[in-house]
Amino acid sequence: MKQKYNLADWLDGKVDDEVVQNTKGFDTLKKIKMYSAHFQKPEFKKDEVYKAIKKKKSSRRKTKFNWSIAASILLIIGVSTLVFTLSNKDFTSKINSQETVLLPDDSKVILAQNSKFQFNNWFWSFDRTTKLFGKAYFDVDKGKTFTVKTDLGTVQVLGTRFDVESRDSIFKVVCYEGSVKVTSLENEIILEKDQFVVFQNGHKVEQSNVYIDEPDWISTTNVFKDAPLSEVILQLEKNYTIEIDISKLNQNKRFTGSLPSDSLSLALDILVKTYQINFKVVNKNKFIFVEDETR
Amino acid sequence: MEKRLVDNVCEEQVFEGIYSKNSEVINNYFFYKFGHKIMAEESVQEAFIKLWENCKKVPFAKAKSYLYTVANNISLNKYKHQKVVLKYAKTEPQQTKDLQSPEYKMEEKEFKVKLEKAIQDLSEKQRTAFLLHRIDNRSYKEIAEILNISVKAVEKRMQKALEGMRKQIDEFK
């Protein structure tokens, strides 16, 4: 007859006092039963807690919502950055030679020795912004604002010819045609034709006139040292904006020497005499090189 | 009455209904467990926000047991509990006049203090079950549901709680 949890049943009112009155310390048990029912319910601010839940509820909803937006924005930024970086073109001139860069709109940039130049190919028609480290001469076609950014300042133009040098702490801009806007730190200067300005550490140190039509540092010769013929021809094509077909030549030829960049006939003559080759003129802008069989 | 087929927990009204029915007992459960009012309220919030976040996955009929499960999980990994401090109701049940002697009152007061101490010294499992029954008037079946254990186990806890308290009170006489 022994009930295992008789006290539990008694506490729950399932059995009467008589059933358990022989339990040890029954008086105390009775008191426990009585007084434990006298306790107050713990205080609970039901409405306030619900308000707090409501607040957190909506804020968590919002953050979840925001995540998806944030994710898509990140994706868009990521993709466009990728496209932007992929379509960035870099040019670096060697320490001992200049390089000519043709931009998509036929603007021409001549990089001085040991300079770096960057522009974006794909976005060119929207944004003519370029970056320059070192020195370069710009012959810009008319169009949207053309910007040259350097570490030391910015030059903005519409269409003109100018020269930018940004090396160490010196920032120098020379304007040969039209006008350009030069910004270095907080200084902003408009340069007219035949003027130049020099900044050092962001402070203007000189602004005066120039009396030449083109920068004197642009060399009239291209120097090659053991360069493959294809590279030499490429440089000629850029210099004179012509086309030269060398498919009929032995490609193994190498060239060491200098070629003028202001006289096409002289440059061609030098090549002809060096390699015992000949060229045919297709038209004013197109030439074909052939091996000279008469010799 | 036929119940609505789709009682969506995500619906504000349904959610609020679940809250008003169950929040207090869950709060008290946490309170008996931790002995800390603010911690109890925070845990109530946490449990209901968990329910809200999963409102699409939890059918209405399962909402209550889901809450209890969440509540039990919360209590597993949180807070060092404090002493449970309880208050006696101010309006005491009627007592016959001859029992109201000063001597009796003294004794009664003494006993109440002892009882409080005994409750504090109960194990967490026994205390939550005992107080849910005594203060919240929950049946053993309901307590079993809340604590996620069998009715037999609840009965065992009640039995042990009573025996333990009785022993402690009598020994300190």
CSV table of C-alpha atoms in Angstrom, one decimal:
chain,number,residue,atom,x,y,z
A,1,MET,CA,0.0,0.0,0.0
A,2,LYS,CA,3.0,2.2,0.2
A,3,GLN,CA,2.5,5.2,-2.0
A,4,LYS,CA,5.7,6.4,-3.4
A,5,TYR,CA,4.9,10.1,-3.8
A,6,ASN,CA,2.2,10.4,-1.2
A,7,LEU,CA,3.4,13.8,0.0
A,8,ALA,CA,3.2,15.1,-3.5
A,9,ASP,CA,-0.3,13.9,-3.8
A,10,TRP,CA,-1.2,15.4,-0.5
A,11,LEU,CA,0.3,18.7,-1.4
A,12,ASP,CA,-1.8,18.7,-4.6
A,13,GLY,CA,-4.9,17.9,-2.6
A,14,LYS,CA,-5.4,14.5,-4.1
A,15,VAL,CA,-5.3,12.8,-0.7
A,16,ASP,CA,-6.5,14.0,2.7
A,17,ASP,CA,-4.4,14.7,5.8
A,18,GLU,CA,-5.3,11.3,7.3
A,19,VAL,CA,-3.4,9.4,4.6
A,20,VAL,CA,-0.1,11.1,5.5
A,21,GLN,CA,-0.5,12.2,9.1
A,22,ASN,CA,1.9,9.5,10.3
A,23,THR,CA,4.7,10.9,8.3
A,24,LYS,CA,7.6,12.3,10.4
A,25,GLY,CA,7.2,16.0,11.1
A,26,PHE,CA,3.7,16.2,9.7
A,27,ASP,CA,3.0,19.4,11.7
A,28,THR,CA,5.8,21.1,9.9
A,29,LEU,CA,4.7,19.8,6.6
A,30,LYS,CA,1.3,21.2,7.2
A,31,LYS,CA,2.8,24.6,7.9
A,32,ILE,CA,4.9,24.4,4.8
A,33,LYS,CA,1.8,23.7,2.8
A,34,MET,CA,-0.1,26.5,4.3
A,35,TYR,CA,2.5,29.3,4.3
A,36,SER,CA,3.9,28.5,0.9
A,37,ALA,CA,0.6,29.3,-0.5
A,38,HIS,CA,0.9,32.8,1.0
A,39,PHE,CA,3.7,33.9,-1.2
A,40,GLN,CA,3.1,36.8,-3.5
A,41,LYS,CA,3.5,36.2,-7.2
A,42,PRO,CA,6.8,37.8,-8.3
A,43,GLU,CA,6.3,41.2,-9.8
A,44,PHE,CA,6.1,41.1,-13.6
A,45,LYS,CA,5.6,44.2,-15.7
A,46,LYS,CA,3.8,42.4,-18.4
A,47,ASP,CA,3.0,45.4,-20.7
A,48,GLU,CA,6.5,47.0,-20.3
A,49,VAL,CA,8.2,43.7,-21.2
A,50,TYR,CA,5.9,43.4,-24.2
A,51,LYS,CA,6.8,46.9,-25.4
A,52,ALA,CA,10.4,46.0,-25.2
A,53,ILE,CA,9.8,42.8,-27.2
A,54,LYS,CA,7.9,44.8,-29.8
A,55,LYS,CA,10.8,47.2,-30.1
A,56,LYS,CA,13.4,44.5,-30.6
A,57,LYS,CA,11.0,42.7,-32.9
A,58,SER,CA,10.8,45.6,-35.3
A,59,SER,CA,14.5,46.4,-35.0
A,60,ARG,CA,15.5,42.9,-35.8
A,61,ARG,CA,13.1,42.9,-38.8
A,62,LYS,CA,14.8,46.1,-40.0
A,63,THR,CA,18.3,44.8,-39.6
A,64,LYS,CA,17.3,41.7,-41.6
A,65,PHE,CA,15.8,43.9,-44.3
A,66,ASN,CA,18.9,46.1,-44.3
A,67,TRP,CA,21.2,43.1,-44.7
A,68,SER,CA,19.7,42.2,-48.1
A,69,ILE,CA,20.0,45.8,-49.3
A,70,ALA,CA,23.5,46.1,-47.9
A,71,ALA,CA,24.4,42.8,-49.7
A,72,SER,CA,23.1,44.0,-53.0
A,73,ILE,CA,24.9,47.4,-52.7
A,74,LEU,CA,28.1,45.6,-51.8
A,75,LEU,CA,27.7,43.4,-54.8
A,76,ILE,CA,27.1,46.3,-57.1
A,77,ILE,CA,30.1,48.2,-55.7
A,78,GLY,CA,32.2,45.1,-56.0
A,79,VAL,CA,31.2,44.4,-59.6
A,80,SER,CA,31.7,47.9,-60.7
A,81,THR,CA,35.0,48.2,-58.9
A,82,LEU,CA,36.1,45.0,-60.6
A,83,VAL,CA,35.0,46.3,-64.0
A,84,PHE,CA,36.7,49.6,-63.3
A,85,THR,CA,39.9,48.0,-62.2
A,86,LEU,CA,39.9,45.6,-65.1
A,87,SER,CA,39.5,48.4,-67.6
A,88,ASN,CA,42.2,50.5,-66.0
A,89,LYS,CA,45.2,50.8,-68.3
A,90,ASP,CA,48.6,51.4,-66.9
A,91,PHE,CA,51.6,52.7,-68.8
A,92,THR,CA,55.0,53.0,-67.3
A,93,SER,CA,57.9,54.5,-69.2
A,94,LYS,CA,61.4,53.1,-68.7
A,95,ILE,CA,64.0,55.0,-66.8
A,96,ASN,CA,65.8,55.8,-70.1
A,97,SER,CA,63.0,56.2,-72.7
A,98,GLN,CA,59.9,58.1,-73.4
A,99,GLU,CA,56.6,56.5,-74.3
A,100,THR,CA,53.7,57.8,-76.3
A,101,VAL,CA,50.2,56.9,-75.2
A,102,LEU,CA,47.2,57.4,-77.5
A,103,LEU,CA,43.9,57.8,-75.6
A,104,PRO,CA,40.6,56.5,-77.0
A,105,ASP,CA,39.6,60.0,-78.2
A,106,ASP,CA,42.9,60.5,-80.0
A,107,SER,CA,44.3,62.7,-77.3
A,108,LYS,CA,48.0,62.1,-77.1
A,109,VAL,CA,50.2,61.8,-74.0
A,110,ILE,CA,54.0,61.7,-74.1
A,111,LEU,CA,55.4,60.2,-71.0
A,112,ALA,CA,58.8,61.4,-69.9
A,113,GLN,CA,61.4,59.0,-68.6
A,114,ASN,CA,60.4,57.0,-65.5
A,115,SER,CA,56.8,58.1,-65.3
A,116,LYS,CA,53.6,56.2,-64.8
A,117,PHE,CA,50.3,57.0,-66.4
A,118,GLN,CA,46.8,55.4,-65.9
A,119,PHE,CA,43.4,55.9,-67.5
A,120,ASN,CA,40.2,54.0,-67.7
A,121,ASN,CA,39.4,52.5,-71.1
A,122,TRP,CA,35.8,51.6,-70.6
A,123,PHE,CA,34.6,54.7,-68.9
A,124,TRP,CA,36.6,57.1,-71.1
A,125,SER,CA,33.6,58.5,-72.9
A,126,PHE,CA,31.9,59.4,-69.5
A,127,ASP,CA,34.9,60.4,-67.5
A,128,ARG,CA,38.2,61.6,-68.9
A,129,THR,CA,40.2,61.2,-65.7
A,130,THR,CA,43.7,60.1,-65.7
A,131,LYS,CA,46.4,59.6,-63.1
A,132,LEU,CA,50.0,60.6,-63.4
A,133,PHE,CA,53.1,59.8,-61.5
A,134,GLY,CA,56.1,61.7,-62.9
A,135,LYS,CA,56.1,63.9,-66.0
A,136,ALA,CA,54.1,64.0,-69.2
A,137,TYR,CA,53.0,66.2,-72.1
A,138,PHE,CA,49.3,66.3,-73.0
A,139,ASP,CA,47.8,67.1,-76.3
A,140,VAL,CA,44.1,66.9,-75.4
A,141,ASP,CA,41.3,66.9,-78.0
A,142,LYS,CA,38.2,69.0,-77.3
A,143,GLY,CA,35.5,67.2,-75.3
A,144,LYS,CA,34.4,66.7,-71.7
A,145,THR,CA,36.6,67.9,-68.9
A,146,PHE,CA,40.0,66.2,-69.0
A,147,THR,CA,41.5,65.7,-65.6
A,148,VAL,CA,45.0,64.8,-64.6
A,149,LYS,CA,45.3,63.7,-61.0
A,150,THR,CA,48.7,63.5,-59.3
A,151,ASP,CA,49.7,63.1,-55.7
A,152,LEU,CA,50.5,66.8,-55.4
A,153,GLY,CA,47.6,68.4,-57.3
A,154,THR,CA,45.1,68.2,-60.1
A,155,VAL,CA,44.9,69.8,-63.5
A,156,GLN,CA,41.6,70.2,-65.3
A,157,VAL,CA,41.2,71.3,-68.9
A,158,LEU,CA,38.7,71.1,-71.8
A,159,GLY,CA,41.0,70.8,-74.8
A,160,THR,CA,44.5,72.0,-75.0
A,161,ARG,CA,48.2,71.2,-74.8
A,162,PHE,CA,50.0,71.2,-71.5
A,163,ASP,CA,52.7,69.7,-69.5
A,164,VAL,CA,52.5,68.2,-66.0
A,165,GLU,CA,55.4,67.3,-63.8
A,166,SER,CA,54.7,65.8,-60.4
A,167,ARG,CA,57.9,64.4,-58.7
A,168,ASP,CA,59.1,64.5,-55.1
A,169,SER,CA,57.6,67.7,-53.8
A,170,ILE,CA,57.6,69.7,-57.0
A,171,PHE,CA,54.4,70.1,-58.9
A,172,LYS,CA,54.8,72.0,-62.2
A,173,VAL,CA,52.2,72.7,-64.9
A,174,VAL,CA,53.0,74.4,-68.2
A,175,CYS,CA,50.2,75.5,-70.6
A,176,TYR,CA,51.0,75.7,-74.3
A,177,GLU,CA,47.5,76.2,-75.7
A,178,GLY,CA,44.0,77.1,-74.3
A,179,SER,CA,43.8,77.3,-70.6
A,180,VAL,CA,44.0,74.9,-67.7
A,181,LYS,CA,42.8,74.9,-64.1
A,182,VAL,CA,45.5,73.8,-61.6
A,183,THR,CA,44.6,72.7,-58.0
A,184,SER,CA,47.2,71.9,-55.4
A,185,LEU,CA,45.9,71.6,-51.8
A,186,GLU,CA,43.7,74.6,-51.4
A,187,ASN,CA,45.3,76.7,-54.1
A,188,GLU,CA,43.5,77.0,-57.4
A,189,ILE,CA,45.0,78.7,-60.4
A,190,ILE,CA,43.9,79.3,-64.0
A,191,LEU,CA,46.8,79.1,-66.4
A,192,GLU,CA,46.5,80.9,-69.8
A,193,LYS,CA,48.4,80.1,-72.9
A,194,ASP,CA,52.2,80.3,-72.5
A,195,GLN,CA,52.1,80.4,-68.7
A,196,PHE,CA,53.5,78.0,-66.1
A,197,VAL,CA,53.2,77.5,-62.4
A,198,VAL,CA,55.3,75.7,-59.9
A,199,PHE,CA,54.2,74.4,-56.5
A,200,GLN,CA,56.4,73.0,-53.7
A,201,ASN,CA,54.8,71.2,-50.9
A,202,GLY,CA,51.5,72.7,-51.9
A,203,HIS,CA,52.7,76.3,-51.9
A,204,LYS,CA,53.0,78.3,-55.0
A,205,VAL,CA,56.7,79.2,-55.6
A,206,GLU,CA,56.6,80.5,-59.2
A,207,GLN,CA,54.2,81.6,-61.8
A,208,SER,CA,55.5,83.1,-65.1
A,209,ASN,CA,55.6,82.9,-68.9
A,210,VAL,CA,57.1,80.5,-71.3
A,211,TYR,CA,58.3,81.3,-74.8
A,212,ILE,CA,58.4,77.9,-76.4
A,213,ASP,CA,55.7,76.1,-78.3
A,214,GLU,CA,56.4,72.6,-77.0
A,215,PRO,CA,58.3,71.3,-74.0
A,216,ASP,CA,61.9,71.0,-74.7
A,217,TRP,CA,62.3,67.7,-72.9
A,218,ILE,CA,60.3,65.8,-75.5
A,219,SER,CA,63.1,64.2,-77.4
A,220,THR,CA,63.1,64.1,-81.2
A,221,THR,CA,64.7,60.7,-81.2
A,222,ASN,CA,63.7,57.3,-80.0
A,223,VAL,CA,66.5,55.3,-78.5
A,224,PHE,CA,66.4,51.5,-78.8
A,225,LYS,CA,68.8,49.0,-77.4
A,226,ASP,CA,68.6,45.4,-78.8
A,227,ALA,CA,64.8,45.9,-79.3
A,228,PRO,CA,62.8,43.5,-81.5
A,229,LEU,CA,61.9,45.0,-84.8
A,230,SER,CA,58.2,44.8,-84.0
A,231,GLU,CA,58.7,47.1,-81.0
A,232,VAL,CA,60.6,49.6,-83.2
A,233,ILE,CA,57.8,49.6,-85.8
A,234,LEU,CA,55.1,50.0,-83.1
A,235,GLN,CA,56.9,53.1,-81.9
A,236,LEU,CA,57.1,54.5,-85.4
A,237,GLU,CA,53.4,53.8,-86.0
A,238,LYS,CA,52.6,55.8,-82.8
A,239,ASN,CA,54.9,58.6,-83.6
A,240,TYR,CA,53.7,59.3,-87.1
A,241,THR,CA,50.2,57.8,-86.8
A,242,ILE,CA,50.9,55.5,-89.7
A,243,GLU,CA,50.5,51.8,-90.4
A,244,ILE,CA,53.5,49.6,-91.3
A,245,ASP,CA,53.1,46.0,-92.5
A,246,ILE,CA,56.2,43.9,-91.6
A,247,SER,CA,54.6,40.5,-92.2
A,248,LYS,CA,56.9,39.8,-95.2
A,249,LEU,CA,60.0,40.4,-93.2
A,250,ASN,CA,62.2,38.0,-91.2
A,251,GLN,CA,60.9,38.7,-87.6
A,252,ASN,CA,64.2,37.9,-85.9
A,253,LYS,CA,65.8,41.2,-86.6
A,254,ARG,CA,66.8,43.3,-83.6
A,255,PHE,CA,67.6,47.0,-83.6
A,256,THR,CA,70.0,49.1,-81.6
A,257,GLY,CA,70.3,52.8,-82.3
A,258,SER,CA,68.1,55.9,-82.4
A,259,LEU,CA,65.4,57.0,-84.8
A,260,PRO,CA,64.1,60.5,-85.2
A,261,SER,CA,60.5,61.2,-84.2
A,262,ASP,CA,60.2,64.3,-86.4
A,263,SER,CA,61.2,63.0,-89.7
A,264,LEU,CA,59.5,59.9,-91.1
A,265,SER,CA,61.6,59.7,-94.3
A,266,LEU,CA,64.8,59.7,-92.2
A,267,ALA,CA,63.6,57.1,-89.9
A,268,LEU,CA,62.5,54.8,-92.7
A,269,ASP,CA,65.8,55.4,-94.5
A,270,ILE,CA,67.8,54.3,-91.4
A,271,LEU,CA,65.8,51.1,-91.2
A,272,VAL,CA,66.2,50.4,-94.9
A,273,LYS,CA,69.9,50.8,-94.7
A,274,THR,CA,70.4,48.9,-91.5
A,275,TYR,CA,68.6,45.8,-92.6
A,276,GLN,CA,68.9,45.9,-96.4
A,277,ILE,CA,65.2,46.0,-96.9
A,278,ASN,CA,62.8,48.0,-98.9
A,279,PHE,CA,59.4,49.5,-98.5
A,280,LYS,CA,56.4,50.1,-100.7
A,281,VAL,CA,54.1,53.1,-100.2
A,282,VAL,CA,50.5,52.0,-100.3
A,283,ASN,CA,49.2,55.4,-99.4
A,284,LYS,CA,50.2,58.4,-97.3
A,285,ASN,CA,49.6,56.5,-94.1
A,286,LYS,CA,50.5,52.9,-95.0
A,287,PHE,CA,53.8,51.2,-95.8
A,288,ILE,CA,54.8,47.7,-96.5
A,289,PHE,CA,58.3,46.5,-95.7
A,290,VAL,CA,59.8,43.8,-98.0
A,291,GLU,CA,63.2,42.1,-98.0
A,292,ASP,CA,65.4,43.7,-100.6
A,293,GLU,CA,66.2,41.0,-103.1
A,294,THR,CA,68.4,43.1,-105.4
A,295,ARG,CA,71.3,42.9,-103.0
B,1,MET,CA,-16.2,26.2,-31.9
B,2,GLU,CA,-14.0,25.4,-34.8
B,3,LYS,CA,-10.6,26.9,-34.5
B,4,ARG,CA,-9.3,29.0,-37.3
B,5,LEU,CA,-7.3,26.8,-39.7
B,6,VAL,CA,-4.4,29.2,-40.1
B,7,ASP,CA,-3.5,30.7,-36.8
B,8,ASN,CA,-0.3,32.3,-37.9
B,9,VAL,CA,2.1,33.1,-35.1
B,10,CYS,CA,3.5,35.9,-37.3
B,11,GLU,CA,0.2,37.8,-37.0
B,12,GLU,CA,0.6,40.5,-34.4
B,13,GLN,CA,-2.7,39.7,-32.7
B,14,VAL,CA,-2.0,36.0,-32.4
B,15,PHE,CA,1.5,36.7,-31.1
B,16,GLU,CA,0.2,39.1,-28.5
B,17,GLY,CA,-2.4,36.5,-27.5
B,18,ILE,CA,0.3,33.9,-26.9
B,19,TYR,CA,2.3,36.5,-25.0
B,20,SER,CA,-0.5,37.4,-22.6
B,21,LYS,CA,-1.3,33.8,-21.9
B,22,ASN,CA,2.2,32.5,-21.3
B,23,SER,CA,4.5,35.4,-20.5
B,24,GLU,CA,3.8,35.5,-16.7
B,25,VAL,CA,4.4,31.8,-16.0
B,26,ILE,CA,7.5,31.9,-18.1
B,27,ASN,CA,8.7,34.9,-16.2
B,28,ASN,CA,8.0,33.3,-12.9
B,29,TYR,CA,9.7,30.2,-13.9
B,30,PHE,CA,12.8,32.2,-14.8
B,31,PHE,CA,12.5,34.1,-11.5
B,32,TYR,CA,12.3,30.9,-9.4
B,33,LYS,CA,15.3,29.7,-11.3
B,34,PHE,CA,17.6,32.7,-11.2
B,35,GLY,CA,16.2,34.6,-8.3
B,36,HIS,CA,16.7,37.8,-10.4
B,37,LYS,CA,13.9,39.9,-11.6
B,38,ILE,CA,15.7,41.7,-14.4
B,39,MET,CA,17.3,38.6,-15.7
B,40,ALA,CA,13.9,36.9,-15.7
B,41,GLU,CA,12.4,39.7,-17.7
B,42,GLU,CA,15.3,39.7,-20.2
B,43,SER,CA,14.9,36.0,-20.6
B,44,VAL,CA,11.2,36.4,-21.3
B,45,GLN,CA,12.0,38.9,-24.0
B,46,GLU,CA,14.6,36.6,-25.5
B,47,ALA,CA,12.3,33.6,-25.5
B,48,PHE,CA,9.5,35.6,-27.2
B,49,ILE,CA,11.8,37.2,-29.8
B,50,LYS,CA,13.1,33.7,-30.6
B,51,LEU,CA,9.5,32.7,-31.2
B,52,TRP,CA,8.9,35.8,-33.3
B,53,GLU,CA,12.0,35.1,-35.4
B,54,ASN,CA,10.8,31.6,-36.0
B,55,CYS,CA,7.1,32.4,-36.3
B,56,LYS,CA,6.9,31.0,-39.8
B,57,LYS,CA,8.2,27.6,-38.7
B,58,VAL,CA,6.3,27.2,-35.4
B,59,PRO,CA,2.6,26.3,-35.8
B,60,PHE,CA,0.2,28.0,-33.4
B,61,ALA,CA,-0.5,24.7,-31.5
B,62,LYS,CA,3.2,24.2,-30.9
B,63,ALA,CA,4.0,27.8,-29.8
B,64,LYS,CA,3.6,27.1,-26.1
B,65,SER,CA,5.9,24.1,-26.0
B,66,TYR,CA,8.3,25.9,-28.3
B,67,LEU,CA,8.5,28.7,-25.8
B,68,TYR,CA,9.1,26.3,-22.9
B,69,THR,CA,11.9,24.6,-24.9
B,70,VAL,CA,13.5,27.9,-25.6
B,71,ALA,CA,13.1,28.9,-22.0
B,72,ASN,CA,14.8,25.8,-20.8
B,73,ASN,CA,17.7,26.3,-23.3
B,74,ILE,CA,18.2,29.8,-22.1
B,75,SER,CA,18.4,28.8,-18.5
B,76,LEU,CA,20.9,26.2,-19.4
B,77,ASN,CA,23.6,28.6,-20.6
B,78,LYS,CA,23.0,31.8,-18.7
B,79,TYR,CA,23.5,33.5,-15.4
B,80,LYS,CA,24.7,32.3,-12.1
B,81,HIS,CA,21.6,32.3,-10.1
B,82,GLN,CA,21.0,34.3,-7.0
B,83,LYS,CA,19.0,33.6,-3.9
B,84,VAL,CA,15.3,33.6,-4.6
B,85,VAL,CA,13.7,36.3,-2.5
B,86,LEU,CA,10.0,36.0,-2.1
B,87,LYS,CA,7.4,38.2,-0.5
B,88,TYR,CA,4.5,37.0,1.6
B,89,ALA,CA,1.1,38.4,0.6
B,90,LYS,CA,0.1,41.3,2.8
B,91,THR,CA,-3.5,40.1,3.3
B,92,GLU,CA,-3.2,37.0,5.2
B,93,PRO,CA,-5.9,34.4,5.1
B,94,GLN,CA,-8.4,34.6,8.0
B,95,GLN,CA,-7.3,33.1,11.2
B,96,THR,CA,-9.3,32.3,14.2
B,97,LYS,CA,-9.0,34.9,17.0
B,98,ASP,CA,-7.4,32.7,19.6
B,99,LEU,CA,-4.6,31.9,17.3
B,100,GLN,CA,-3.8,35.6,17.0
B,101,SER,CA,-1.9,35.8,20.3
B,102,PRO,CA,1.4,37.6,20.2
B,103,GLU,CA,3.2,34.4,20.9
B,104,TYR,CA,1.6,32.8,17.9
B,105,LYS,CA,2.5,35.7,15.7
B,106,MET,CA,6.1,35.4,16.8
B,107,GLU,CA,6.1,31.8,16.0
B,108,GLU,CA,4.5,32.4,12.7
B,109,LYS,CA,7.0,35.0,11.8
B,110,GLU,CA,9.9,32.7,12.7
B,111,PHE,CA,8.4,29.9,10.7
B,112,LYS,CA,8.0,32.1,7.6
B,113,VAL,CA,11.7,33.1,7.8
B,114,LYS,CA,12.7,29.5,8.1
B,115,LEU,CA,10.5,28.5,5.2
B,116,GLU,CA,12.0,31.1,3.0
B,117,LYS,CA,15.5,29.9,3.9
B,118,ALA,CA,14.5,26.4,3.2
B,119,ILE,CA,13.1,27.3,-0.2
B,120,GLN,CA,16.3,29.2,-1.1
B,121,ASP,CA,18.3,26.1,-0.2
B,122,LEU,CA,16.3,23.8,-2.4
B,123,SER,CA,17.9,22.6,-5.6
B,124,GLU,CA,17.0,24.6,-8.6
B,125,LYS,CA,14.9,21.8,-10.0
B,126,GLN,CA,12.9,21.2,-6.9
B,127,ARG,CA,12.4,24.9,-6.2
B,128,THR,CA,11.0,25.8,-9.7
B,129,ALA,CA,8.6,22.9,-9.6
B,130,PHE,CA,7.5,23.6,-6.0
B,131,LEU,CA,7.0,27.3,-6.5
B,132,LEU,CA,5.2,26.9,-9.8
B,133,HIS,CA,2.7,24.7,-7.9
B,134,ARG,CA,2.4,26.8,-4.7
B,135,ILE,CA,2.6,30.3,-6.1
B,136,ASP,CA,1.3,30.0,-9.7
B,137,ASN,CA,-1.2,27.2,-8.8
B,138,ARG,CA,0.0,25.2,-11.8
B,139,SER,CA,-1.1,21.5,-11.9
B,140,TYR,CA,1.6,18.8,-11.9
B,141,LYS,CA,0.7,18.2,-15.5
B,142,GLU,CA,1.3,21.8,-16.5
B,143,ILE,CA,4.5,21.9,-14.6
B,144,ALA,CA,5.7,18.8,-16.4
B,145,GLU,CA,4.9,20.6,-19.7
B,146,ILE,CA,6.9,23.7,-18.6
B,147,LEU,CA,9.9,21.8,-17.4
B,148,ASN,CA,9.8,19.4,-20.2
B,149,ILE,CA,9.7,16.4,-17.9
B,150,SER,CA,7.2,13.6,-17.0
B,151,VAL,CA,4.4,14.1,-14.4
B,152,LYS,CA,6.1,11.3,-12.4
B,153,ALA,CA,9.3,13.3,-12.3
B,154,VAL,CA,7.4,16.4,-11.1
B,155,GLU,CA,5.8,14.3,-8.3
B,156,LYS,CA,9.2,13.1,-7.3
B,157,ARG,CA,10.6,16.6,-7.2
B,158,MET,CA,7.6,17.8,-5.0
B,159,GLN,CA,8.1,14.9,-2.7
B,160,LYS,CA,11.8,15.5,-2.3
B,161,ALA,CA,11.2,19.2,-1.9
B,162,LEU,CA,8.7,18.7,0.9
B,163,GLU,CA,10.9,16.2,2.7
B,164,GLY,CA,14.0,18.4,2.3
B,165,MET,CA,12.3,21.5,3.7
B,166,ARG,CA,10.7,19.7,6.5
B,167,LYS,CA,14.0,18.3,7.6
B,168,GLN,CA,15.7,21.6,7.4
B,169,ILE,CA,13.0,23.5,9.3
B,170,ASP,CA,12.8,20.9,12.1
B,171,GLU,CA,16.5,20.6,12.5
B,172,PHE,CA,16.8,24.3,13.1
B,173,LYS,CA,14.3,24.4,15.8
